[in-house]
mmCIF file of C-alpha atoms in Angstrom:
data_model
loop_
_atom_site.group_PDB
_atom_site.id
_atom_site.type_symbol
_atom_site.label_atom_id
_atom_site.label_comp_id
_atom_site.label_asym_id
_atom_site.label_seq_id
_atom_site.Cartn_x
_atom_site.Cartn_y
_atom_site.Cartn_z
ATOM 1 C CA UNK P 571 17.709 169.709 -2.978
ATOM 2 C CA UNK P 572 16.860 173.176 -1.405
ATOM 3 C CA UNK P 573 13.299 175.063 -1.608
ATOM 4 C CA UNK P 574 13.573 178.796 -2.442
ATOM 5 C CA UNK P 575 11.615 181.634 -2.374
ATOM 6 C CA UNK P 576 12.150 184.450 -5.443
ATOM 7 C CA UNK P 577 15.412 182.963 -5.619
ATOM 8 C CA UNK P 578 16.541 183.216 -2.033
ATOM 9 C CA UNK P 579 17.474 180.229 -0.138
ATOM 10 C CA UNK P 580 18.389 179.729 3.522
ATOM 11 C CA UNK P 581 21.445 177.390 4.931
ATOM 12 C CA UNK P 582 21.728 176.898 9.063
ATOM 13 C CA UNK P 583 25.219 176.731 9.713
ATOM 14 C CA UNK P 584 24.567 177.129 13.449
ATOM 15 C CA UNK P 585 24.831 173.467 14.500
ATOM 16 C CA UNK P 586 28.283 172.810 12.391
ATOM 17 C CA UNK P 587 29.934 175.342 15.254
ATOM 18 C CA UNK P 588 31.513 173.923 18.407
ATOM 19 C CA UNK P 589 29.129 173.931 21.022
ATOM 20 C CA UNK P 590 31.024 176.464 22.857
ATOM 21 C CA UNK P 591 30.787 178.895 20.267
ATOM 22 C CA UNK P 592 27.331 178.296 19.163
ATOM 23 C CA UNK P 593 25.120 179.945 18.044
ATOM 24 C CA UNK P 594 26.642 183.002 17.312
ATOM 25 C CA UNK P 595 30.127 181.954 15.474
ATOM 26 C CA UNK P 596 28.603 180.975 11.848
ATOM 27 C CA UNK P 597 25.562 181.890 11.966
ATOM 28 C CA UNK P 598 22.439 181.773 8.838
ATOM 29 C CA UNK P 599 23.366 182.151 5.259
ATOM 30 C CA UNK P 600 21.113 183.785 2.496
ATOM 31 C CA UNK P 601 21.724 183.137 -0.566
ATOM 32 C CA UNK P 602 20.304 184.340 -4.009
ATOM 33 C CA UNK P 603 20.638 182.165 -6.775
ATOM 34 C CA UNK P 604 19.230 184.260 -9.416
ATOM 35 C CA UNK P 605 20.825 186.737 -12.016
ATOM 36 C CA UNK P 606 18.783 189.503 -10.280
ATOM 37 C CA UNK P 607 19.503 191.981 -7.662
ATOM 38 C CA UNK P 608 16.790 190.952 -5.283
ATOM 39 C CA UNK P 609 15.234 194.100 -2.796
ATOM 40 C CA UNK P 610 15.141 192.308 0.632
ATOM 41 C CA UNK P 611 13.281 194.861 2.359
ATOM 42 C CA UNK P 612 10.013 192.453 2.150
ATOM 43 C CA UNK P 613 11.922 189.493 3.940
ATOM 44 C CA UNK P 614 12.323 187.982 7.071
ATOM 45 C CA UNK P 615 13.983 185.278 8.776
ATOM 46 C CA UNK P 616 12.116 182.808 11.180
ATOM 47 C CA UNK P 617 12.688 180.364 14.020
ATOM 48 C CA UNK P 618 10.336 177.776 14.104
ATOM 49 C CA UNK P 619 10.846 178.015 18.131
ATOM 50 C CA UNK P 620 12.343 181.443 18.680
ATOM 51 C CA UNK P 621 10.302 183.659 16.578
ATOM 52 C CA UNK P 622 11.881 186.191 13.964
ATOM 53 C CA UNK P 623 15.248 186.444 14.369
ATOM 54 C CA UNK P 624 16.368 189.187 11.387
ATOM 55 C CA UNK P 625 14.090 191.836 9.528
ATOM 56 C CA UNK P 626 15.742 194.242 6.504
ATOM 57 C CA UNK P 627 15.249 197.784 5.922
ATOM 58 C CA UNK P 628 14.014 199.630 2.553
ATOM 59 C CA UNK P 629 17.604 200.040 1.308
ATOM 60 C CA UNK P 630 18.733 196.486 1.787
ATOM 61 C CA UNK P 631 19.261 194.801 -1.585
ATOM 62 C CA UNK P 632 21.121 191.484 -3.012
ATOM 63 C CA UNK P 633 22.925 191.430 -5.905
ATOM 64 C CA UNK P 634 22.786 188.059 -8.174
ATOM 65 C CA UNK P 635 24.772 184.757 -6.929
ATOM 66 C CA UNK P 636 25.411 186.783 -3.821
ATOM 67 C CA UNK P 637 25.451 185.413 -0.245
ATOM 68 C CA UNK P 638 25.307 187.023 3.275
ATOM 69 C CA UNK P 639 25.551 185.695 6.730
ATOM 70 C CA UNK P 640 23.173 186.900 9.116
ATOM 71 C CA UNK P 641 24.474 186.244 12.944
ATOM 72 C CA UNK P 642 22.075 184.826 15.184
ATOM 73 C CA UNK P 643 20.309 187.260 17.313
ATOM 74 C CA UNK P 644 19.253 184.430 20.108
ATOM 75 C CA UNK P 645 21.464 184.003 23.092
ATOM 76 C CA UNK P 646 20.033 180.317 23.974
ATOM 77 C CA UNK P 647 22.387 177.343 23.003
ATOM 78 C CA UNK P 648 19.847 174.532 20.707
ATOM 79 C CA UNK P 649 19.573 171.078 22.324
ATOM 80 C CA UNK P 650 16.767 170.829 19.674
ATOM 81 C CA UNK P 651 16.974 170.796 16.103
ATOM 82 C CA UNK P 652 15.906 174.242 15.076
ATOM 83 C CA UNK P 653 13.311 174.493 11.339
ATOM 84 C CA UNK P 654 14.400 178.116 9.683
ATOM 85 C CA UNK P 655 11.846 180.016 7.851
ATOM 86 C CA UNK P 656 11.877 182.319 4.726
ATOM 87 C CA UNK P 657 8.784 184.587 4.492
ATOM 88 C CA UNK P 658 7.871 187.344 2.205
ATOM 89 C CA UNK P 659 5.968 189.739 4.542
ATOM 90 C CA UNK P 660 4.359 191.336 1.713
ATOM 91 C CA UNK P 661 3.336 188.111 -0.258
ATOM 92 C CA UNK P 662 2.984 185.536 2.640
ATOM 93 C CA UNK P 663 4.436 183.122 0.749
ATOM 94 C CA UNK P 664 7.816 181.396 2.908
ATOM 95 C CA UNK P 665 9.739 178.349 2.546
ATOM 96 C CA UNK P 666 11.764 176.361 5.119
ATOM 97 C CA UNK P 667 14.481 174.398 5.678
ATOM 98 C CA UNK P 668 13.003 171.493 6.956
ATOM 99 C CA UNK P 669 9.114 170.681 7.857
ATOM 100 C CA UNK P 670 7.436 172.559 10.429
ATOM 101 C CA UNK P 671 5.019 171.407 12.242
ATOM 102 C CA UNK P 672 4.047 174.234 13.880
ATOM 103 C CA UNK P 673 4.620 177.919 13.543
ATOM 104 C CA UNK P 674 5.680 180.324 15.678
ATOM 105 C CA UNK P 675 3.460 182.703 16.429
ATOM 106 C CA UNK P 676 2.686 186.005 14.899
ATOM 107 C CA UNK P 677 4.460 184.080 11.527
ATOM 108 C CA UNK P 678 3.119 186.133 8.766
ATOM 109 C CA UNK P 679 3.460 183.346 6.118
ATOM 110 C CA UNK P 680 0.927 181.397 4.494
ATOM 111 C CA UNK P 681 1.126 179.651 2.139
ATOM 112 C CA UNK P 682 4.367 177.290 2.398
ATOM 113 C CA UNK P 683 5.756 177.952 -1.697
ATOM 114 C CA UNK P 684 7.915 174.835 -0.511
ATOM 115 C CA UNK P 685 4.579 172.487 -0.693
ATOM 116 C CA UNK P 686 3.418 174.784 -3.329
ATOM 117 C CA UNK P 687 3.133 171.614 -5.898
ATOM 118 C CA UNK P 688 1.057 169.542 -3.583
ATOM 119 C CA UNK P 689 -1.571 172.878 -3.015
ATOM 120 C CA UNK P 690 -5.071 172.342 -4.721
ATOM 121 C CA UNK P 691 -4.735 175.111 -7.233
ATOM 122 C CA UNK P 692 -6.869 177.179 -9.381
ATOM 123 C CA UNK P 693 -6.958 176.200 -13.279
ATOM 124 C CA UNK P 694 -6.097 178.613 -15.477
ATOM 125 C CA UNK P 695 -4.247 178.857 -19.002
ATOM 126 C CA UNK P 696 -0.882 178.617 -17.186
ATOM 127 C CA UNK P 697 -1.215 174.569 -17.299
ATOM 128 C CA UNK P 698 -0.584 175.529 -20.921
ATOM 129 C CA UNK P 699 3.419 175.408 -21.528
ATOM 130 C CA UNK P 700 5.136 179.091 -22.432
ATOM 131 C CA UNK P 701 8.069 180.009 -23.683
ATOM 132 C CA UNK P 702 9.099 183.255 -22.432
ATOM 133 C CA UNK P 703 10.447 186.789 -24.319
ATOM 134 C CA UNK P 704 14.003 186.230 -25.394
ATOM 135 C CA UNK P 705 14.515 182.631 -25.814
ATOM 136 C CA UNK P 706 16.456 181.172 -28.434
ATOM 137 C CA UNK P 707 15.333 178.306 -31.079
ATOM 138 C CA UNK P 708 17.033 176.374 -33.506
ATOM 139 C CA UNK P 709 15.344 176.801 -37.113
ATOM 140 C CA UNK P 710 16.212 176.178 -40.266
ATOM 141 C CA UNK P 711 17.714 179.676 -40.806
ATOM 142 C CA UNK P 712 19.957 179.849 -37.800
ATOM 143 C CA UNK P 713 18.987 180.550 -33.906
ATOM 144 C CA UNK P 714 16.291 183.176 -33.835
ATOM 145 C CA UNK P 715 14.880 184.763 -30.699
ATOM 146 C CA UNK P 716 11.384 183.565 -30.397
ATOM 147 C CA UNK P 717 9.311 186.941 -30.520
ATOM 148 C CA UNK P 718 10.624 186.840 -33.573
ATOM 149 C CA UNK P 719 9.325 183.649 -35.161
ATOM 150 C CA UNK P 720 6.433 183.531 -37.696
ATOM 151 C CA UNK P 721 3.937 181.364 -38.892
ATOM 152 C CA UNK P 722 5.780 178.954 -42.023
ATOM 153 C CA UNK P 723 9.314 179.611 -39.926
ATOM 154 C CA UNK P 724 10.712 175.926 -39.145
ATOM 155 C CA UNK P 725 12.442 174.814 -36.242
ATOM 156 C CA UNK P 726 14.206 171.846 -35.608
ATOM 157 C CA UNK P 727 12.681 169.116 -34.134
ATOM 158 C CA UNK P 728 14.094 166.080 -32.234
ATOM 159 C CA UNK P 729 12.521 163.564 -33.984
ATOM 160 C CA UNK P 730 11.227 164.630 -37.581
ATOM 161 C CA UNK P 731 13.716 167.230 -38.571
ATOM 162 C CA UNK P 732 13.037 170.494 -39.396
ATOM 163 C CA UNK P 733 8.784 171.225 -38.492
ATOM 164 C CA UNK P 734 6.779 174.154 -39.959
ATOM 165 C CA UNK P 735 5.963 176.548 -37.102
ATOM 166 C CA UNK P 736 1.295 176.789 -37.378
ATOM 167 C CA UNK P 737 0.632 179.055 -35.094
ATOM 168 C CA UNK P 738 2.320 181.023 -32.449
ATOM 169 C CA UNK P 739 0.455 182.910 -29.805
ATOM 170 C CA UNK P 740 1.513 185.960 -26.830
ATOM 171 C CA UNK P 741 0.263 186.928 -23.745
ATOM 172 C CA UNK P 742 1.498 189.102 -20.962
ATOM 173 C CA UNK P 743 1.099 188.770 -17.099
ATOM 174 C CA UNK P 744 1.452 192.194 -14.880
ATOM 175 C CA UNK P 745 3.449 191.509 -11.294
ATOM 176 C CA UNK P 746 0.036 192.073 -9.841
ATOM 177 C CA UNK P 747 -1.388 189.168 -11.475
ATOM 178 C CA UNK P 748 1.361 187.149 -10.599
ATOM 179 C CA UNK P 749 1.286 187.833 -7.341
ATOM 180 C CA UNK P 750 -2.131 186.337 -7.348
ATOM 181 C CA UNK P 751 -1.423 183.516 -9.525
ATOM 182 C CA UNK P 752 2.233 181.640 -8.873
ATOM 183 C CA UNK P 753 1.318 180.108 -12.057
ATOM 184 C CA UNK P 754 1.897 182.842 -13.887
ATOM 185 C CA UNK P 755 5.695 183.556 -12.474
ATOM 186 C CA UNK P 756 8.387 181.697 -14.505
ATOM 187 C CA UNK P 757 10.677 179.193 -13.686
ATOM 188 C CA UNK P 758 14.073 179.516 -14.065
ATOM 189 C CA UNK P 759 16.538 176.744 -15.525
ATOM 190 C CA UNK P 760 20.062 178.529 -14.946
ATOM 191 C CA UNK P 761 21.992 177.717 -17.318
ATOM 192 C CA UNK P 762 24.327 174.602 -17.562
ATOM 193 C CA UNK P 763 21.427 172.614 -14.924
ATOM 194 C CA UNK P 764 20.570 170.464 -17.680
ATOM 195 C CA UNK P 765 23.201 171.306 -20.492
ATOM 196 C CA UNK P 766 21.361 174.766 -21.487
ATOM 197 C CA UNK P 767 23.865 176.979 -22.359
ATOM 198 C CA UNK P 768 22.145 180.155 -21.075
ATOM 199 C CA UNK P 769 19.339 180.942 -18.174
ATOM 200 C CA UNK P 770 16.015 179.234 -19.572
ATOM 201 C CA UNK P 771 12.557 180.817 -18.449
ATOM 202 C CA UNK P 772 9.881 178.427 -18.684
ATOM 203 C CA UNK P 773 6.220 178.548 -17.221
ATOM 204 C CA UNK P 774 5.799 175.995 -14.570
ATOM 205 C CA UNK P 775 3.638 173.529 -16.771
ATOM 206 C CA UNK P 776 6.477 173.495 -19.400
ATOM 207 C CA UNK P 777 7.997 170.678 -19.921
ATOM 208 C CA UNK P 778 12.073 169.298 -20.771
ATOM 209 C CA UNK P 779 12.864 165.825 -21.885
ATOM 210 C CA UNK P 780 15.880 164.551 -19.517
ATOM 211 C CA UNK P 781 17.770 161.223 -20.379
ATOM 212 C CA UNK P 782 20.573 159.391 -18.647
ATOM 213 C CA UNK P 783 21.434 156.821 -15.840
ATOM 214 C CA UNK P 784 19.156 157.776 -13.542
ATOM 215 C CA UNK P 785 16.295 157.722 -16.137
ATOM 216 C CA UNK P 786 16.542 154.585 -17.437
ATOM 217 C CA UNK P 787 17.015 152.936 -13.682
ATOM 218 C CA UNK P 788 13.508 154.618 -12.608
ATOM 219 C CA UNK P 789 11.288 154.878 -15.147
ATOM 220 C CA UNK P 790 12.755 151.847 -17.432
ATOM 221 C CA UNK P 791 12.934 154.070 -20.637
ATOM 222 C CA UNK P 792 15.617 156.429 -21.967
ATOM 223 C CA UNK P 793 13.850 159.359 -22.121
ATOM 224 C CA UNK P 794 11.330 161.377 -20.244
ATOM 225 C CA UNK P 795 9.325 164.807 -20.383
ATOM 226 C CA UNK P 796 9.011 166.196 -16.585
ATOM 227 C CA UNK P 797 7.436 169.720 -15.868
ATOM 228 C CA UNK P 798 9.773 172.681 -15.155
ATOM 229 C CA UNK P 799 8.148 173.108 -12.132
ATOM 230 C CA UNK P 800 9.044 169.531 -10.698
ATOM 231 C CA UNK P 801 12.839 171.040 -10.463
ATOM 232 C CA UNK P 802 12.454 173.889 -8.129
ATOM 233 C CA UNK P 803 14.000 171.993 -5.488
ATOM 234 C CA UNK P 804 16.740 170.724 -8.050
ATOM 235 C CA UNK P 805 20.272 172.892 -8.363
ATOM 236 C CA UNK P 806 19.705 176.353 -8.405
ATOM 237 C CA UNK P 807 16.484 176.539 -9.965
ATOM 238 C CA UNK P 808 14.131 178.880 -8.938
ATOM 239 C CA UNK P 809 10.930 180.569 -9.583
ATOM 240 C CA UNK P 810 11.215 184.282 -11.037
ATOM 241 C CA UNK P 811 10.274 186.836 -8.474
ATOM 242 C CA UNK P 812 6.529 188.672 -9.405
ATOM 243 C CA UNK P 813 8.279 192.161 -9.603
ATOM 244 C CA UNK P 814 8.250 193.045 -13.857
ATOM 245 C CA UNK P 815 6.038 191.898 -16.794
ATOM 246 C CA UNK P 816 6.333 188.776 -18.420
ATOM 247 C CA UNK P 817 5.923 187.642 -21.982
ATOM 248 C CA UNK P 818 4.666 184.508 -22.685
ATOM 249 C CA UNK P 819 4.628 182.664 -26.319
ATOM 250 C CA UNK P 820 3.162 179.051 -27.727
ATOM 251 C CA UNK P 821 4.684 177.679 -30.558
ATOM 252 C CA UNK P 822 1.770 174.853 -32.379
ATOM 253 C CA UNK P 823 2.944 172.763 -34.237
ATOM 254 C CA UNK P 824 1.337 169.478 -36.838
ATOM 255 C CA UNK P 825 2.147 167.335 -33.421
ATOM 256 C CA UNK P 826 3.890 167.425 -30.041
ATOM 257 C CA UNK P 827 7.712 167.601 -30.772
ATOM 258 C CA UNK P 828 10.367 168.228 -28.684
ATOM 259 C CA UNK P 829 12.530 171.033 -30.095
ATOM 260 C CA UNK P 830 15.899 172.526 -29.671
ATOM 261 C CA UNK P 831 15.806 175.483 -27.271
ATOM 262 C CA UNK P 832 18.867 177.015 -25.142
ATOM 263 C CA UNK P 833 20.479 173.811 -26.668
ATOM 264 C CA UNK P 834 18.146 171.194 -24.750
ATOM 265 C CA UNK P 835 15.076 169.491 -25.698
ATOM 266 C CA UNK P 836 11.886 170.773 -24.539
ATOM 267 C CA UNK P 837 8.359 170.543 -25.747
ATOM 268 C CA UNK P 838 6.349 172.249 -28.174
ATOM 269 C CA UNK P 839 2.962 172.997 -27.303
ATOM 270 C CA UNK P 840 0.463 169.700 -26.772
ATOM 271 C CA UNK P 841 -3.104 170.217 -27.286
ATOM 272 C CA UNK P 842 -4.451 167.072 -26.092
ATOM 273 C CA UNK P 843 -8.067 167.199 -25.009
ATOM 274 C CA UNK P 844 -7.610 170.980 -24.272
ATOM 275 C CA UNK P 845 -7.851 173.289 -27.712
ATOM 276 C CA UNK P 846 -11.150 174.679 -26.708
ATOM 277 C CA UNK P 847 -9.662 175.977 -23.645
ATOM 278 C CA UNK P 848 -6.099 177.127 -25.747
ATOM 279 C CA UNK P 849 -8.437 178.536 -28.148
ATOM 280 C CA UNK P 850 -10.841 180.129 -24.733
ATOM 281 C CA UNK P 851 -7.655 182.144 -23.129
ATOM 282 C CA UNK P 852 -8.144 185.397 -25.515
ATOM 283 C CA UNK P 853 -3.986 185.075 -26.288
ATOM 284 C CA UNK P 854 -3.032 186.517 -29.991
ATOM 285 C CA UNK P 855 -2.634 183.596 -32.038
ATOM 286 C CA UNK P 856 -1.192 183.819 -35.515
ATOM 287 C CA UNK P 857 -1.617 181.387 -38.061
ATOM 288 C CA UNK P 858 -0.062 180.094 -40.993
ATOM 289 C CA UNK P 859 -2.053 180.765 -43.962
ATOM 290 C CA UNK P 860 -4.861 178.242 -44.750
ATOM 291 C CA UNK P 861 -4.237 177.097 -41.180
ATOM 292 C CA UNK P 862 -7.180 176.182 -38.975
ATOM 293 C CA UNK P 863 -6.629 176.495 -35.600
ATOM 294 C CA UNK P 864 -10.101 175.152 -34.895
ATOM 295 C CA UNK P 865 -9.199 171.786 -36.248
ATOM 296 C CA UNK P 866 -5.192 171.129 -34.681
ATOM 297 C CA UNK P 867 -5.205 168.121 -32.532
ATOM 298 C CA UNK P 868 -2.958 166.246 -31.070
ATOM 299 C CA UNK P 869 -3.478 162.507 -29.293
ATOM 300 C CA UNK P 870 -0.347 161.453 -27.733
ATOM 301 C CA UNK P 871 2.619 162.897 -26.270
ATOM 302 C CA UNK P 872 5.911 162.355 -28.225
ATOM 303 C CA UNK P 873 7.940 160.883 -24.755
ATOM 304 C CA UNK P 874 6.518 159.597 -21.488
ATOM 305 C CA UNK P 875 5.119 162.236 -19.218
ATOM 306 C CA UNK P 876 6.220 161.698 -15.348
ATOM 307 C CA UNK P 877 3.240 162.695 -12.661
ATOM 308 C CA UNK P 878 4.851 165.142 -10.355
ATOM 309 C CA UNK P 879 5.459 162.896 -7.433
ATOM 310 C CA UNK P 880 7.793 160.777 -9.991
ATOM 311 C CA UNK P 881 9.640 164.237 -11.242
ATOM 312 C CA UNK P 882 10.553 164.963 -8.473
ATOM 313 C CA UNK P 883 11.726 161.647 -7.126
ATOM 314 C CA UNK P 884 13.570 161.667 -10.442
ATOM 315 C CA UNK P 885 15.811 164.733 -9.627
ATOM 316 C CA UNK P 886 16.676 163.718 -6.246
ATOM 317 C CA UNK P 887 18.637 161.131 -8.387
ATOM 318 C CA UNK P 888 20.432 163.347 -10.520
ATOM 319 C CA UNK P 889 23.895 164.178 -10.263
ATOM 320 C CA UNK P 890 24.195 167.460 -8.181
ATOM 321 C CA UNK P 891 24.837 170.290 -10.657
ATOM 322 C CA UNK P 892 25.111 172.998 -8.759
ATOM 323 C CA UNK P 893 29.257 173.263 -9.454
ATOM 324 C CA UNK P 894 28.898 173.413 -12.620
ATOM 325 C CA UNK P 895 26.164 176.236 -12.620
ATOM 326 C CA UNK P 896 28.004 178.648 -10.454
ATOM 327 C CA UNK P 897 30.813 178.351 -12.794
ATOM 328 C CA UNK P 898 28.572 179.883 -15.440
ATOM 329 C CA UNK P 899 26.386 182.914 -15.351
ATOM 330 C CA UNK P 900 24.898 183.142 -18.927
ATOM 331 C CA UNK P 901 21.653 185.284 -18.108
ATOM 332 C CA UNK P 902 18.582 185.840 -20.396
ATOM 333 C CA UNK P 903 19.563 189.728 -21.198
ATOM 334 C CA UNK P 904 16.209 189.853 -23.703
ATOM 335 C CA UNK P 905 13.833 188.445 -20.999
ATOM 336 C CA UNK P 906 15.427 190.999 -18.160
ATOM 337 C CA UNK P 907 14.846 193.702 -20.832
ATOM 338 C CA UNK P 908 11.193 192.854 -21.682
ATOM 339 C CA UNK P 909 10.342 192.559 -18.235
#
């Protein structure tokens, strides 16, 4: 389980060298997990005790699945355990590898993205599960990409076959209002993490129905929806950078399904107690004909919904599948181009 910030993760290798040799020998790994080449020029790397130990210039930049090692600038030898820190210098935002306690000082970070689920945060429309631009779902007709779904178009369904799509709505978010809003940023499920067969961008609120061992042992049914956003720490998932537009779509159907997407399960939209506030966000919606939006509804969830706290405990039970993901590298090429 490893935080990551836009992608980019941290790994201290300094303690597995002989003490003679340390720190210098094997230094700090950054990796990026993501499809995109990521501009480090923003980034630095942190001790929790020593202060910042490596800046970039304007030209550095990491390709996708790349990793680097950056050599310890700090003559000292550690008879401490040592916290490394991530931050964005533009942003703020950082992650760790391990909690810190205290910060060094002049740290420009705040706040931790690590801890970002447990922050009191703002409410906006982004509690409201999005697909993003370029994702593929099963209909009736064959895969389609979903920008290009209509009202009356069905898709299949997990539970009651083949459902007539209501109403479908868009909205984009500019990297400025991302920036301010990490709700707005997508997560990213690369693919083969939970048997999708290409990169999956979700918004954090959206949610995946998982099944399996470890499922049934904690939460004593078979199958469960958890939020994407519950798996940053899981694999290789990540949350997309804020640097391009992104496209955000609903699919409504008559009630919460679970449909096939990428070639896993995930939810349709739920209305619940919300369609005022759906209704409130001033997205395009289309509707079917003789459709009224005012009057959709829906009163239940079609599987179990696990609080975040139990999400997350979930995945630390999972089989590790980061293997199998760096084997593939199946990228979203219609989301990359609409952004």
């Amino acid at each position: 389980m490893q935080d990551k910030l836009d992608g980019l993760f941290l790994t201290d290798m300094r303690q597995s060298a002989p003490s003679y040799e340390r720190p210098h020998v094997k230094g700090i790994a950054l990796k990026n997990v993501s499809n995109n080449t990521q501009n480090l020029a923003p980034y630095q790397v942190w001790s929790q005790y020593e202060g910042m130990l490596h800046s970039f210039s304007g030209g550095d930049r990491m390709r996708g699945r790349a990793q680097m090692t950056l050599v310890d600038p700090t003559p000292c030898t550690r008879n401490r355990v040592d916290t490394l820190l991530l931050v964005n210098s533009e942003t703020g935002e950082y992650i760790s590898n391990a909690e810190a306690d205290v910060l060094p000082t002049g740290f420009p970070g705040a706040p931790h993205v690590g801890a970002w689920h447990n922050e009191a945060r703002p409410q906006s429309d982004m509690t409201i599960p999005c697909f993003t631009a370029g994702t593929l779902v099963a209909t009736r007709t064959g895969t389609q990409r979903i920008e290009d779904l209509r009202p009356g178009d069905e898709v299949i369904t997990r539970d009651n076959g083949f459902a007539p799509i209501r109403a479908i709505s868009e909205q984009s978010y500019s990297p400025a209002e991302q920036r301010l809003n990490r709700n707005f940023r997508p997560v990213v499920l690369p693919a083969g993490t939970f048997g999708n067969s290409r990169d999956l961008h979700l918004s954090p609120a959206h949610r995946i129905l998982l099944n399996g061992p470890a499922v049934q042992m904690l939460c004593d049914t078979s199958e469960v929806l958890v939020a994407a956003k519950t798996a940053l720490e899981y694999g290789m998932v990540h949350q997309q950078a804020p640097d391009c537009h992104v496209v955000y779509y609903h699919i409504l159907l008559d009630r919460h399904e679970v449909m096939l997407v990428e070639d896993i399960w995930v939810e349709s939209l739920f209305l619940g107690d919300m369609p005022e506030r759906v209704m409130e966000t001033g997205k395009d919606w289309k509707t079917q004909e003789n459709f009224d939006m005012s009057s959709a509804t829906h009163t239940s969830t079609i599987r179990p919904v696990l609080r975040g706290f139990e999400a997350r405990t979930l995945m630390h039970q999972l089989p590790d599948c980061t293997a199998r993901v760096e084997t593939l590298c199946a990228p979203n090429h219609a989301f990359l181009r609409s952004a």
